[in-house]
mmCIF file of C-alpha atoms in Angstrom:
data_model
loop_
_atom_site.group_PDB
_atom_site.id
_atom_site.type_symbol
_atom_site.label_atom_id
_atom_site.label_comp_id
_atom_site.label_asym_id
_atom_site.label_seq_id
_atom_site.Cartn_x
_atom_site.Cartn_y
_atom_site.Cartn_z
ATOM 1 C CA UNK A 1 109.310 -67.586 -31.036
ATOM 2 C CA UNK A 2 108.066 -64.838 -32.491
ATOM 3 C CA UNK A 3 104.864 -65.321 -30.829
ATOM 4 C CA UNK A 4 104.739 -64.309 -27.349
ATOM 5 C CA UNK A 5 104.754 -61.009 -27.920
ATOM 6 C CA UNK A 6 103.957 -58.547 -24.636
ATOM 7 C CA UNK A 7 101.427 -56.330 -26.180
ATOM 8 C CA UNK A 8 99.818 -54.215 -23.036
ATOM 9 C CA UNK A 9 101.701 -55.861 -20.431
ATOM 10 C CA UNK A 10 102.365 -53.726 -17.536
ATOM 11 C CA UNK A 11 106.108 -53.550 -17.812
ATOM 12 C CA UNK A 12 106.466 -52.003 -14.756
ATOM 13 C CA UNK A 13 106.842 -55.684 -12.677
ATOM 14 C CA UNK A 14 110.021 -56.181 -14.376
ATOM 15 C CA UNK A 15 112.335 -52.911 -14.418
ATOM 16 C CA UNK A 16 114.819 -53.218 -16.912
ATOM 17 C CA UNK A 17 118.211 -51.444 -16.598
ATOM 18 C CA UNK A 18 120.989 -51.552 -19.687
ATOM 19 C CA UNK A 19 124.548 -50.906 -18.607
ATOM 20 C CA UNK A 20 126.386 -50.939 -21.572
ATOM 21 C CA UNK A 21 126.524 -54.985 -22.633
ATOM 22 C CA UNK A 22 124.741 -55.976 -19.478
ATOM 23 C CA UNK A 23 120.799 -56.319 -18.979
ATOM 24 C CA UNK A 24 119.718 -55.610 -15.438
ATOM 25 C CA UNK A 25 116.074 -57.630 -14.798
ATOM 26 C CA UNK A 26 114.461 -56.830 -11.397
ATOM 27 C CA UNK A 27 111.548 -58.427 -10.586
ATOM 28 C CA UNK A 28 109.337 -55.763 -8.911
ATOM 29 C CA UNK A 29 105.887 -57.081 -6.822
ATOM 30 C CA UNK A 30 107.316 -56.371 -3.537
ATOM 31 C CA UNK A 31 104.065 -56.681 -1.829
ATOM 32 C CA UNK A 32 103.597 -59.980 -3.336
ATOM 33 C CA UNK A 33 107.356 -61.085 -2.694
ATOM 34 C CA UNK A 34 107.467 -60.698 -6.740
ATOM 35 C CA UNK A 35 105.706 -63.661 -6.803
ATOM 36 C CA UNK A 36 105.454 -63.988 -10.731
ATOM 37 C CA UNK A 37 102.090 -62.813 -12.677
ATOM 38 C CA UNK A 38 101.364 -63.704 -16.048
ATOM 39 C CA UNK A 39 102.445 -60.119 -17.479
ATOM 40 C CA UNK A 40 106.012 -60.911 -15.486
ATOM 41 C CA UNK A 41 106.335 -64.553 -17.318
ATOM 42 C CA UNK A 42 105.660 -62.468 -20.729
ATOM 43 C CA UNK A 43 107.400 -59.909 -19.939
ATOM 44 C CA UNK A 44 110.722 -62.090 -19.424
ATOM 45 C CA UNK A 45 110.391 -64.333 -21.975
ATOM 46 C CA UNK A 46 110.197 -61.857 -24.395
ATOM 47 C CA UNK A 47 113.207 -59.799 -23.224
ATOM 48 C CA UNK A 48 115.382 -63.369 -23.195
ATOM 49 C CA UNK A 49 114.266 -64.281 -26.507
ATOM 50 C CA UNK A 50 115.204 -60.979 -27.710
ATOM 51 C CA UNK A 51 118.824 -61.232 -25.767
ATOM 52 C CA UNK A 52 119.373 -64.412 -27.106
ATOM 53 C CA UNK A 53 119.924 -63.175 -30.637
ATOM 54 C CA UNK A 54 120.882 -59.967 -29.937
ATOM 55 C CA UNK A 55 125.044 -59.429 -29.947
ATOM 56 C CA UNK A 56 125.355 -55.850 -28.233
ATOM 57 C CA UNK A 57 123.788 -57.982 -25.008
ATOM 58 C CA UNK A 58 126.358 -60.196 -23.836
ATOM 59 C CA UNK A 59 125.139 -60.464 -19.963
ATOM 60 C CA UNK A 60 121.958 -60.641 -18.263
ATOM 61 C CA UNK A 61 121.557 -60.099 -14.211
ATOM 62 C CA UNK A 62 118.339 -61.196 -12.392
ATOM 63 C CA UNK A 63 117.230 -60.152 -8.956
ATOM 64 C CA UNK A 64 114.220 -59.271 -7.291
ATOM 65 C CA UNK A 65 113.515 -55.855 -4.980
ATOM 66 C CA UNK A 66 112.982 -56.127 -1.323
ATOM 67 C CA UNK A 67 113.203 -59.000 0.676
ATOM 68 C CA UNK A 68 113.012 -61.436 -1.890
ATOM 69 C CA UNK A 69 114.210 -62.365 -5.181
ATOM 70 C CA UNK A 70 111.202 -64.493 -5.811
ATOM 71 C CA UNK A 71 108.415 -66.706 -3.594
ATOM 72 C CA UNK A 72 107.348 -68.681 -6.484
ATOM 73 C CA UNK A 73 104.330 -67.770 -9.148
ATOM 74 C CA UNK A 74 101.158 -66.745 -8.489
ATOM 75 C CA UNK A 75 99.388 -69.704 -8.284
ATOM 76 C CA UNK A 76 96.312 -68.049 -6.137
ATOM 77 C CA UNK A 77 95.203 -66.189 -9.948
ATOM 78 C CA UNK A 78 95.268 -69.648 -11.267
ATOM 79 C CA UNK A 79 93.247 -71.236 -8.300
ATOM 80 C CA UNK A 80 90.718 -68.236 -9.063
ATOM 81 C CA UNK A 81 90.504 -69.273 -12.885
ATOM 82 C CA UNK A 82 90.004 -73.024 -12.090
ATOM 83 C CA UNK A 83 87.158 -72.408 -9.111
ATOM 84 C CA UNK A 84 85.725 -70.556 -12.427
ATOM 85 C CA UNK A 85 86.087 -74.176 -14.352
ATOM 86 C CA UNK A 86 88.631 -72.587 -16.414
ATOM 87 C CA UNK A 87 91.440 -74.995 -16.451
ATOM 88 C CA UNK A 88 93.008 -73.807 -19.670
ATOM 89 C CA UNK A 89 94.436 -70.302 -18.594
ATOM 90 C CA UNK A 90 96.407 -72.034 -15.958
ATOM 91 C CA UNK A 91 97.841 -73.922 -18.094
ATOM 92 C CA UNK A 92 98.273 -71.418 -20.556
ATOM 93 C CA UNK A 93 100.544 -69.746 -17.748
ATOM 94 C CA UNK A 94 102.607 -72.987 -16.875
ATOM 95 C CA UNK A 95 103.346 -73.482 -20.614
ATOM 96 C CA UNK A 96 104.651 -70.086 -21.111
ATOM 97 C CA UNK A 97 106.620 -70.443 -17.659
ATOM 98 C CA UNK A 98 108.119 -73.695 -18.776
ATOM 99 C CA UNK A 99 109.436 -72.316 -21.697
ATOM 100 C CA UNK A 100 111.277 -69.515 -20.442
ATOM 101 C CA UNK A 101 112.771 -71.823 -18.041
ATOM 102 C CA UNK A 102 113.775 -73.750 -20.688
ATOM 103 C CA UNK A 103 115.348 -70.992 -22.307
ATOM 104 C CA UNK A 104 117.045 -70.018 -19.053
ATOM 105 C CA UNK A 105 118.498 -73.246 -18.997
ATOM 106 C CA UNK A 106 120.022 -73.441 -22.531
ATOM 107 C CA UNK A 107 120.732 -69.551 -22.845
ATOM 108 C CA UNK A 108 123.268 -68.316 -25.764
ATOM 109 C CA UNK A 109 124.688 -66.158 -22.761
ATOM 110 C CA UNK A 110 125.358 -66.249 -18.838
ATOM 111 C CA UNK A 111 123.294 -65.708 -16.844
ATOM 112 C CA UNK A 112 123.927 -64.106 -13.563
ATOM 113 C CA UNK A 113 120.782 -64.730 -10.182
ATOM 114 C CA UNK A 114 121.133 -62.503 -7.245
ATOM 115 C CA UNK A 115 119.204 -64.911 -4.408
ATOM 116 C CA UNK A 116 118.791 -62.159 -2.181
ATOM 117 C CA UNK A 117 115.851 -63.198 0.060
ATOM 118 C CA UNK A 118 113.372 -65.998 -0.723
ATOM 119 C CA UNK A 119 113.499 -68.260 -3.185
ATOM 120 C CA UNK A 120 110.514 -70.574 -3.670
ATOM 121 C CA UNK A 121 108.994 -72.778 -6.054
ATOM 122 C CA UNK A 122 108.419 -70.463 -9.651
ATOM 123 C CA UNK A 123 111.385 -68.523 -8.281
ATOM 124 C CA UNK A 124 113.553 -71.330 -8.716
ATOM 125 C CA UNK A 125 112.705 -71.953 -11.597
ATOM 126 C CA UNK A 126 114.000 -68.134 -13.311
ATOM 127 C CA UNK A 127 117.231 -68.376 -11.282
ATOM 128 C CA UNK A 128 118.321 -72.613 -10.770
ATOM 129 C CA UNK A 129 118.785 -72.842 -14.576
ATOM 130 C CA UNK A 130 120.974 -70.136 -15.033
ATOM 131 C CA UNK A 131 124.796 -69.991 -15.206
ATOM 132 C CA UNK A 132 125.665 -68.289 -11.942
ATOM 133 C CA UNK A 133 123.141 -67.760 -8.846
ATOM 134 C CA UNK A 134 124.656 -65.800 -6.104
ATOM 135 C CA UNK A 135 123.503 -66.773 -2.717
ATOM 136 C CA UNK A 136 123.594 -64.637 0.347
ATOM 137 C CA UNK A 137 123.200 -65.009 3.949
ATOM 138 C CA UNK A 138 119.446 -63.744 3.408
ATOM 139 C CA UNK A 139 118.621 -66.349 1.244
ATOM 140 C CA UNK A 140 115.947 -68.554 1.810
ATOM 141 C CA UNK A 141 115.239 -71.847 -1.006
ATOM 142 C CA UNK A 142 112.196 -73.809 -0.944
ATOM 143 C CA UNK A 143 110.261 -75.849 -3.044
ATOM 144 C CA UNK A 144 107.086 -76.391 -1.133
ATOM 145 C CA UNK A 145 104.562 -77.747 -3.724
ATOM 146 C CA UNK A 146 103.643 -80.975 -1.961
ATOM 147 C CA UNK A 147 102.474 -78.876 0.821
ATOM 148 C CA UNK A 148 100.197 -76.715 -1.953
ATOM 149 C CA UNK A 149 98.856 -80.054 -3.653
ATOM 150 C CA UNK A 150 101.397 -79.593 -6.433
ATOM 151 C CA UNK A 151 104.469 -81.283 -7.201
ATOM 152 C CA UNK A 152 108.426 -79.667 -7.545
ATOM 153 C CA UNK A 153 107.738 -78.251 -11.223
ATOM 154 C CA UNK A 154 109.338 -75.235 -13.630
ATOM 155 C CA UNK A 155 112.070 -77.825 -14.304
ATOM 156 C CA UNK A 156 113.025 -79.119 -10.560
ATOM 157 C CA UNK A 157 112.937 -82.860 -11.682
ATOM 158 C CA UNK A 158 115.563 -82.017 -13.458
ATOM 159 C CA UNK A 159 118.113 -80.034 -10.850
ATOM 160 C CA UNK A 160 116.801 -81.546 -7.828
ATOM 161 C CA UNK A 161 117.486 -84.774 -9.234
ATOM 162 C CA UNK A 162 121.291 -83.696 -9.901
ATOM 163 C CA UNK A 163 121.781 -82.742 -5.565
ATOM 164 C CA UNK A 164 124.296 -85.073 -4.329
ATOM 165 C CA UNK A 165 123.118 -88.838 -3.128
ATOM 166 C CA UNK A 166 119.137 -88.337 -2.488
ATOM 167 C CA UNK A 167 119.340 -84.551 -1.206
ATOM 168 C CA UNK A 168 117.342 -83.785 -3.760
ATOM 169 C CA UNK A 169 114.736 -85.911 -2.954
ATOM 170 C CA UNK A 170 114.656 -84.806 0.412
ATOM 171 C CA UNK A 171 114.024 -80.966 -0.372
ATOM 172 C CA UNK A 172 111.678 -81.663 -2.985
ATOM 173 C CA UNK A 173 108.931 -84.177 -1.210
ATOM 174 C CA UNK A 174 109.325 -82.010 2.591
ATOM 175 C CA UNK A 175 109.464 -78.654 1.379
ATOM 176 C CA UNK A 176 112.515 -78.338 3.423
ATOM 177 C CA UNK A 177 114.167 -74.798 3.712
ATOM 178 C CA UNK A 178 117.568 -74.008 2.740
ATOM 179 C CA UNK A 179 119.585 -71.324 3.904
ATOM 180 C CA UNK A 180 122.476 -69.597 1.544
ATOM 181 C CA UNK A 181 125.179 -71.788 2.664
ATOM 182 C CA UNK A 182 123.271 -74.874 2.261
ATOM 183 C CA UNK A 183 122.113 -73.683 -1.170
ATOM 184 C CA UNK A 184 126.141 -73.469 -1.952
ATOM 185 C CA UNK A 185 126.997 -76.904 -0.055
ATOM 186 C CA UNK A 186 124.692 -78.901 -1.983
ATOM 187 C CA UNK A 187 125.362 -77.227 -5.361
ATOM 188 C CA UNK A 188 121.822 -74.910 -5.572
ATOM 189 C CA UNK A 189 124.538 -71.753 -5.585
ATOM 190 C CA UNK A 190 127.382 -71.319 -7.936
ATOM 191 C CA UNK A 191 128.561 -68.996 -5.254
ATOM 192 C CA UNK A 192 127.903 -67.386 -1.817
ATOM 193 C CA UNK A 193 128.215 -63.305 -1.452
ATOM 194 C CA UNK A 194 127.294 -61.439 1.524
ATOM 195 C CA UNK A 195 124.285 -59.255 0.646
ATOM 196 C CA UNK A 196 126.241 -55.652 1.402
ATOM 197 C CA UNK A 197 128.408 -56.422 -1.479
ATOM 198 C CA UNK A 198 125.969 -57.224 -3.769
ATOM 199 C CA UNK A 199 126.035 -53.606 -5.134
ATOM 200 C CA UNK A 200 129.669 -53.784 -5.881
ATOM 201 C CA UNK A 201 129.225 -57.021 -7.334
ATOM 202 C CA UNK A 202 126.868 -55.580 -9.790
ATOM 203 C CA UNK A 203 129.065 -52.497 -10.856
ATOM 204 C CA UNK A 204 131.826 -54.693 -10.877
ATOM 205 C CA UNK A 205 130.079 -57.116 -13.585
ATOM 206 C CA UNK A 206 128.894 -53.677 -15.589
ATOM 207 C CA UNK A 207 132.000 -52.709 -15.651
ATOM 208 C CA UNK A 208 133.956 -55.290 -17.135
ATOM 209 C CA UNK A 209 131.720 -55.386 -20.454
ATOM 210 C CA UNK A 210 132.745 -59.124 -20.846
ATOM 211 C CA UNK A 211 130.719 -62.757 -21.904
ATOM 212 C CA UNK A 212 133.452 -65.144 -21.589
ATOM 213 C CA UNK A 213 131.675 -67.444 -18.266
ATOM 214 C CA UNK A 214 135.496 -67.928 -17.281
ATOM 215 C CA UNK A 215 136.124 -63.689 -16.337
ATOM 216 C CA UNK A 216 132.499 -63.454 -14.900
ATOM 217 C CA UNK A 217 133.296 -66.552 -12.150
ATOM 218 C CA UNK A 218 136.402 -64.642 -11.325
ATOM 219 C CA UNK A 219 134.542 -61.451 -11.216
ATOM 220 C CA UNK A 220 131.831 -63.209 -8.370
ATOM 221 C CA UNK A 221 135.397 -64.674 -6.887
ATOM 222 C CA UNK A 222 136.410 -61.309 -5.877
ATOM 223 C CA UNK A 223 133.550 -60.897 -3.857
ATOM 224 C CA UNK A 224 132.704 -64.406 -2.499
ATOM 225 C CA UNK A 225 132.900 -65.638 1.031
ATOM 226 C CA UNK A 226 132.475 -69.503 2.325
ATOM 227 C CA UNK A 227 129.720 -69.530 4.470
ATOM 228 C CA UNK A 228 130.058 -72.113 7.544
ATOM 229 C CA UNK A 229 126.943 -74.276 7.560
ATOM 230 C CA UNK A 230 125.262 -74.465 10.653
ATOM 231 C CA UNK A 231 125.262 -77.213 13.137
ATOM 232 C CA UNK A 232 122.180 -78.204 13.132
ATOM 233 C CA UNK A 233 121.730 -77.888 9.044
ATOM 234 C CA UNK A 234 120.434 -81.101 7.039
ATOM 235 C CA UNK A 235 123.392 -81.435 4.658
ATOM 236 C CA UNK A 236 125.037 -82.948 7.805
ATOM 237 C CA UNK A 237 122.810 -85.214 7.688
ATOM 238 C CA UNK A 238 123.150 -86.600 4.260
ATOM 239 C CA UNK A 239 123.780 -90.116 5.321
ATOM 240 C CA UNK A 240 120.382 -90.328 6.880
ATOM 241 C CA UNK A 241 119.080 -88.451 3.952
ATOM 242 C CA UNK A 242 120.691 -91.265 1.274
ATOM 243 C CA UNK A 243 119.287 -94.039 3.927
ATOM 244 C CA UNK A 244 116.110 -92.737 4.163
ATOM 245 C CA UNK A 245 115.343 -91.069 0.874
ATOM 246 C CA UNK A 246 116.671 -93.560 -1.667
ATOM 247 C CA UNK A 247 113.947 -96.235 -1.161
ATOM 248 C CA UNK A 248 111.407 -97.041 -3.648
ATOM 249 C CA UNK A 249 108.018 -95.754 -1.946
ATOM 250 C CA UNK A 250 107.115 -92.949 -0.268
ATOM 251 C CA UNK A 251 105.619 -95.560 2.510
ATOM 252 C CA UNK A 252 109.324 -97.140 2.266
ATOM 253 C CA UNK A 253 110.772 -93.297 2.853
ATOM 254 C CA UNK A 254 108.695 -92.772 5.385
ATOM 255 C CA UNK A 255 109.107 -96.290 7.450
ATOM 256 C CA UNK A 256 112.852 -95.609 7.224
ATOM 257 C CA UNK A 257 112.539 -92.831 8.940
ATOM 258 C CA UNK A 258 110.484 -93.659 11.628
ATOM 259 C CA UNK A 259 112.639 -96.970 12.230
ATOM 260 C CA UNK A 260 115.933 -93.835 11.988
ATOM 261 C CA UNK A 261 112.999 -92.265 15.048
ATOM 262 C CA UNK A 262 112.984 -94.999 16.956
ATOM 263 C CA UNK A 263 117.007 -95.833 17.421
ATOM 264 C CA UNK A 264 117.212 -92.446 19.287
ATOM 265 C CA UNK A 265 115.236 -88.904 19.775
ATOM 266 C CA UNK A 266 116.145 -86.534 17.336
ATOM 267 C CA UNK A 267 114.114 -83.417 16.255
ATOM 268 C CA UNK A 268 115.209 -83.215 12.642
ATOM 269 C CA UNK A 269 113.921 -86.626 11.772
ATOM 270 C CA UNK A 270 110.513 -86.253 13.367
ATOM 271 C CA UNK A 271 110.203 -83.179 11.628
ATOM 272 C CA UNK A 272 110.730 -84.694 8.482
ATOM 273 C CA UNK A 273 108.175 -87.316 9.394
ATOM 274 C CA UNK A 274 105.968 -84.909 10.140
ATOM 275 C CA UNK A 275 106.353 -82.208 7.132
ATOM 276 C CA UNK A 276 105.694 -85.660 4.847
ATOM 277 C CA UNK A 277 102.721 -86.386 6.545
ATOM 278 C CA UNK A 278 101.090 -83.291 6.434
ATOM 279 C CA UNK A 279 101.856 -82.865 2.407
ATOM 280 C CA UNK A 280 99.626 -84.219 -0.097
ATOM 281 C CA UNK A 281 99.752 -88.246 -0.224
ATOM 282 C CA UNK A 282 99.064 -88.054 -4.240
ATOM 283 C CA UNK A 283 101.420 -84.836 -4.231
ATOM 284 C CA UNK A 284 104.165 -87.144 -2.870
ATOM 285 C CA UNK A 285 103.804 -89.981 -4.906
ATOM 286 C CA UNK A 286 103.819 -88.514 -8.467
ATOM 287 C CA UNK A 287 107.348 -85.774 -7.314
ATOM 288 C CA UNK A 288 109.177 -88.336 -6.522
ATOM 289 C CA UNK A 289 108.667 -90.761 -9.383
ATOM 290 C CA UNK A 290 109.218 -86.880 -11.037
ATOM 291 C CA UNK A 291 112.330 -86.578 -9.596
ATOM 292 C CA UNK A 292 113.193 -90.109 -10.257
ATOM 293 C CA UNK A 293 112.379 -89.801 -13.796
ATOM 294 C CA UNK A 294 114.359 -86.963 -13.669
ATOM 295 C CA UNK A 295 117.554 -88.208 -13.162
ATOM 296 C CA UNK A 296 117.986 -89.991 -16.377
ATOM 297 C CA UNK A 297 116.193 -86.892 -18.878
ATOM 298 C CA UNK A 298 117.467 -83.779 -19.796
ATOM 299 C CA UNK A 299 116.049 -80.266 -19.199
ATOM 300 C CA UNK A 300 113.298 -80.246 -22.138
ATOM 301 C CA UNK A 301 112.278 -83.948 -21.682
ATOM 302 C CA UNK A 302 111.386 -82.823 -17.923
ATOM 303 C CA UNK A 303 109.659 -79.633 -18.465
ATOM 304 C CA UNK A 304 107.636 -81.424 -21.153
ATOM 305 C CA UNK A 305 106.601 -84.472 -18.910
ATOM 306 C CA UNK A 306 106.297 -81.591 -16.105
ATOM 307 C CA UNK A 307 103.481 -80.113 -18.159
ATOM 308 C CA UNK A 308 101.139 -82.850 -18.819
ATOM 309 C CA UNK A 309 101.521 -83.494 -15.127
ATOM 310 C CA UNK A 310 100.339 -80.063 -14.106
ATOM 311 C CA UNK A 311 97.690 -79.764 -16.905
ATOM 312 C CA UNK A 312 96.296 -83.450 -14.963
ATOM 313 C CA UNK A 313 96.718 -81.669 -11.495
ATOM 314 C CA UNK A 314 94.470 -78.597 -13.362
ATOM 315 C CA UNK A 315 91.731 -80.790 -14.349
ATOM 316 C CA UNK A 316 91.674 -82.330 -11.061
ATOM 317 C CA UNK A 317 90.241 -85.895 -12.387
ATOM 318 C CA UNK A 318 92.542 -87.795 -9.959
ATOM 319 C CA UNK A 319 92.429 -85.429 -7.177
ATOM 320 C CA UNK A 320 91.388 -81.793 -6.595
ATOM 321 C CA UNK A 321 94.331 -81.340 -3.990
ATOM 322 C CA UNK A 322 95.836 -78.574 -5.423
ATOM 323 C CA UNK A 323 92.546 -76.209 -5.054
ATOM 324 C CA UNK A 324 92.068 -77.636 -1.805
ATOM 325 C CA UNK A 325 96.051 -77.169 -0.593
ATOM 326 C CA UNK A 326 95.704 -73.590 -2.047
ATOM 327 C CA UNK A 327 92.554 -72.884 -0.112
ATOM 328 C CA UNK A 328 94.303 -73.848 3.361
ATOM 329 C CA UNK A 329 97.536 -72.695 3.330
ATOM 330 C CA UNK A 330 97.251 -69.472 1.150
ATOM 331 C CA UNK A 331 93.467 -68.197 0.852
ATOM 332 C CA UNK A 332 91.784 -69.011 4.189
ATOM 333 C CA UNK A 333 95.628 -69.837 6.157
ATOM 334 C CA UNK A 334 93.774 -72.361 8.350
ATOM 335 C CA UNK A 335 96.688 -74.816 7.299
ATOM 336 C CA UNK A 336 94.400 -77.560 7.482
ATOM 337 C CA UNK A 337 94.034 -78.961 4.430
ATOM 338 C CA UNK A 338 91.727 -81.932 4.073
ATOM 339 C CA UNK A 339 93.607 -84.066 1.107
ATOM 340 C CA UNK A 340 91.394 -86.429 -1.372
ATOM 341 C CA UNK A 341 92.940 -89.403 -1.202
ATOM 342 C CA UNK A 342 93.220 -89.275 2.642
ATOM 343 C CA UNK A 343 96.258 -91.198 3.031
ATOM 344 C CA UNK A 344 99.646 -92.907 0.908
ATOM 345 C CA UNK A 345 97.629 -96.255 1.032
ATOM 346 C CA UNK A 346 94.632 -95.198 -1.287
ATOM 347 C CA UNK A 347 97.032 -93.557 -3.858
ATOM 348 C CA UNK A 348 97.068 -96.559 -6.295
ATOM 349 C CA UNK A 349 100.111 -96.721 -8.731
ATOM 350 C CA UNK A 350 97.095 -96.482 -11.332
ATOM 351 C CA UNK A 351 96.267 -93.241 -10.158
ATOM 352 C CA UNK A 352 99.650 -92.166 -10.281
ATOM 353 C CA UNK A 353 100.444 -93.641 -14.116
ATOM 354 C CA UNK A 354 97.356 -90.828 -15.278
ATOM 355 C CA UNK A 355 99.766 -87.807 -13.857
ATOM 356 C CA UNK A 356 102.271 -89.316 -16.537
ATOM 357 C CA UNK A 357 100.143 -89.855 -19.131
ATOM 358 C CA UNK A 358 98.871 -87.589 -21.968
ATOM 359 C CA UNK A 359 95.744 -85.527 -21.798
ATOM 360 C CA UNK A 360 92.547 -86.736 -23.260
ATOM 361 C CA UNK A 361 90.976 -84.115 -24.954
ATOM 362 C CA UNK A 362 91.608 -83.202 -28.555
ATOM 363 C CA UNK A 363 92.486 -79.304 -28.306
ATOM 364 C CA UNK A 364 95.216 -80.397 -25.851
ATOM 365 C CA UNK A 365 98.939 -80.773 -27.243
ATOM 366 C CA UNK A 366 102.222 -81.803 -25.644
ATOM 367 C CA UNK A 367 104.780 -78.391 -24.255
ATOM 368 C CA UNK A 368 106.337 -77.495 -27.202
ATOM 369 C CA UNK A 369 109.685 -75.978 -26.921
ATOM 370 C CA UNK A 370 111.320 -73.505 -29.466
ATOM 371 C CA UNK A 371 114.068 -75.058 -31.161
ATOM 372 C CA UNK A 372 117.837 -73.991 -30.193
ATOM 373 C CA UNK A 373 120.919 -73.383 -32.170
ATOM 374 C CA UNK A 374 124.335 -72.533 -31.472
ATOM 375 C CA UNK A 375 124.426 -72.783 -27.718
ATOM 376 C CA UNK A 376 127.663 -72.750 -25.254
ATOM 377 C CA UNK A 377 128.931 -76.621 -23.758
ATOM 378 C CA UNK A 378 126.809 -75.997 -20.328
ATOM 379 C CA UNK A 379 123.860 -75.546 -22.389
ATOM 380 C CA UNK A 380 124.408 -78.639 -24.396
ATOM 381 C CA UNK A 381 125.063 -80.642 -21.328
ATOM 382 C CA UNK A 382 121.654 -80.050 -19.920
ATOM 383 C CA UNK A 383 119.781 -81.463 -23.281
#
């Protein structure tokens, strides 16, 4: 692991503080919602690499400054490297983003997310794998890559997958937003703290100078609250959800709704109709065989299969939706993309099978993950 070494990264987008045995991370691109850059991927995969091993560092917090913790990474540098036919560097940065999710997810020590704000897509995926992630009543969770051309990635086929009943489904192919207490209802949050306590919550976990996950839960206990989801929130809705969202197809998904649309007026399912139909039809198709897929693999096996799918969205040999769902919604913000296939119907299980498949070009190899030792029973679980 040696390897990704930082040399002349700006270290500046992720301030580090060290409080005796605890590492403070903040993620610092305010004007960019610390939306994460290639230096910040670097940058935090080398300091968890060297935490891993190192036994004066028995705690690590994350959170981001401002009004978000994190809206996701910067995929508008990788749109301007593939408009320059240079598919590689993208990829470069999804490989080195997949790996520090991966060892996020099977960390040596806890890991402690402060969800502060928004939470989208790449943000997600440095906060969902960890031990503990703190929501607040500020918090805002999102993955909305089928609106972008994408698909759920940095590991989501493998925790959306895990939501209770088809939930999981749900957020991932609508890009539906989840507020705090919905992010602890459905399991997204280990806990729920309001955000004017999230300073004592931090001294509180400096202070104790302790590793064991047991003492840091009841150190978050002290401070958490249970939120009261709201009336009108989706998880109430989870027997629609499982209805809807547990058929085969996307066309079955979406004809179960509108038959759900047609037994009486309700706003929530013709918004979901309509967030679907405004996505990417191939974007739809290959997340949820992703998530589906993702239900029965553990944490590496998705983040591998994850990665040939994004390097076959990069080369854009199926479908160039992701340059064109970039362009509309966060270059020229005319939210009007114009998706290639058109509709579900001319997305042929064919063209889905080459997302899955490996890349043919012989300087291309499979996400190779750095081999782990001695890791805690949650860890374990998640391989």
């Amino acid at each position: 692991m040696a390897s990704f070494n930082s040399t002349g990264v700006d270290e500046d987008q992720v301030l580090v503080e060290e409080k005796r045995s605890v590492r403070l991370l903040t993620l610092n691109r305010t004007k960019q919602l610390n939306a994460l850059s290639f230096k910040m991927v670097s940058r935090l995969l080398e300091l968890f690499v060297s935490y891993d091993t190192d036994p004066s560092v028995k705690l690590v917090v994350v959170k981001g400054k401002g009004r978000a913790f994190c809206a996701g990474g910067d995929v508008s540098a990788v749109v301007h490297d593939l408009k320059r036919g240079d598919w590689r560097k993208g990829a470069y940065f999804f490989q080195k983003e997949f790996i520090l999710n991966y060892l996020m997810a099977t960390f040596s020590k806890p890991q402690v997310s402060l969800l502060n704000g928004i939470v989208m897509g790449g943000g997600a995926g440095v906060s969902i794998h960890g031990r503990f992630r703190v929501a607040t009543e500020k918090s805002v969770f999102a993955m909305p890559e089928t609106a972008l051309g994408l698909f759920p990635d940095v590991g989501a086929s493998y925790y959306l997958s895990r939501l209770p009943g088809f939930f999981g489904e749900y957020v991932g192919l609508t890009g539906a937003r989840l507020d705090g207490a919905e992010m602890l209802a459905c399991g997204l949050a280990t806990h729920f703290v309001v955000s004017e306590k999230l300073k004592d919550l931090e001294e509180a976990l400096c202070r104790a100078d302790t590793s064991p996950p047991c003492n840091i839960s009841e150190i978050i206990d002290k401070f958490t609250q249970r939120p009261i989801l709201k009336e009108r929130s989706a998880y109430h809705r989870l027997d629609v959800i499982d209805k809807c969202f547990s058929r085969r197809t996307v066309e079955d998904i979406l004809a179960a709704l509108e038959e759900e649309a047609l037994k009486k007026k309700d706003d929530w399912v013709t918004s979901t109709i309509q967030a679907l139909k405004k996505a990417s039809p191939t974007s739809l198709k290959i997340s949820l065989r992703s998530i589906r897929e993702g239900r029965l693999q553990g944490i590496g096996q998705c983040l591998i299969r994850e990665y040939r799918m994004v390097c076959h969205v990069l080369r854009g040999e199926v479908s160039k939706d992701f340059v064109e769902g970039c362009r509309a919604i966060l270059l020229d913000k005319d939210h009007n993309p114009k998706w290639e296939p058109s509709n579900l119907g001319l997305v042929t299980d064919a063209m889905v099978e080459r997302y899955f498949s490996r890349i043919e070009d012989e300087d291309w190899e499979d996400l190779k993950l750095p081999a782990r030792s001695n890791l805690p029973a949650s860890a374990i679980s998640k391989l």
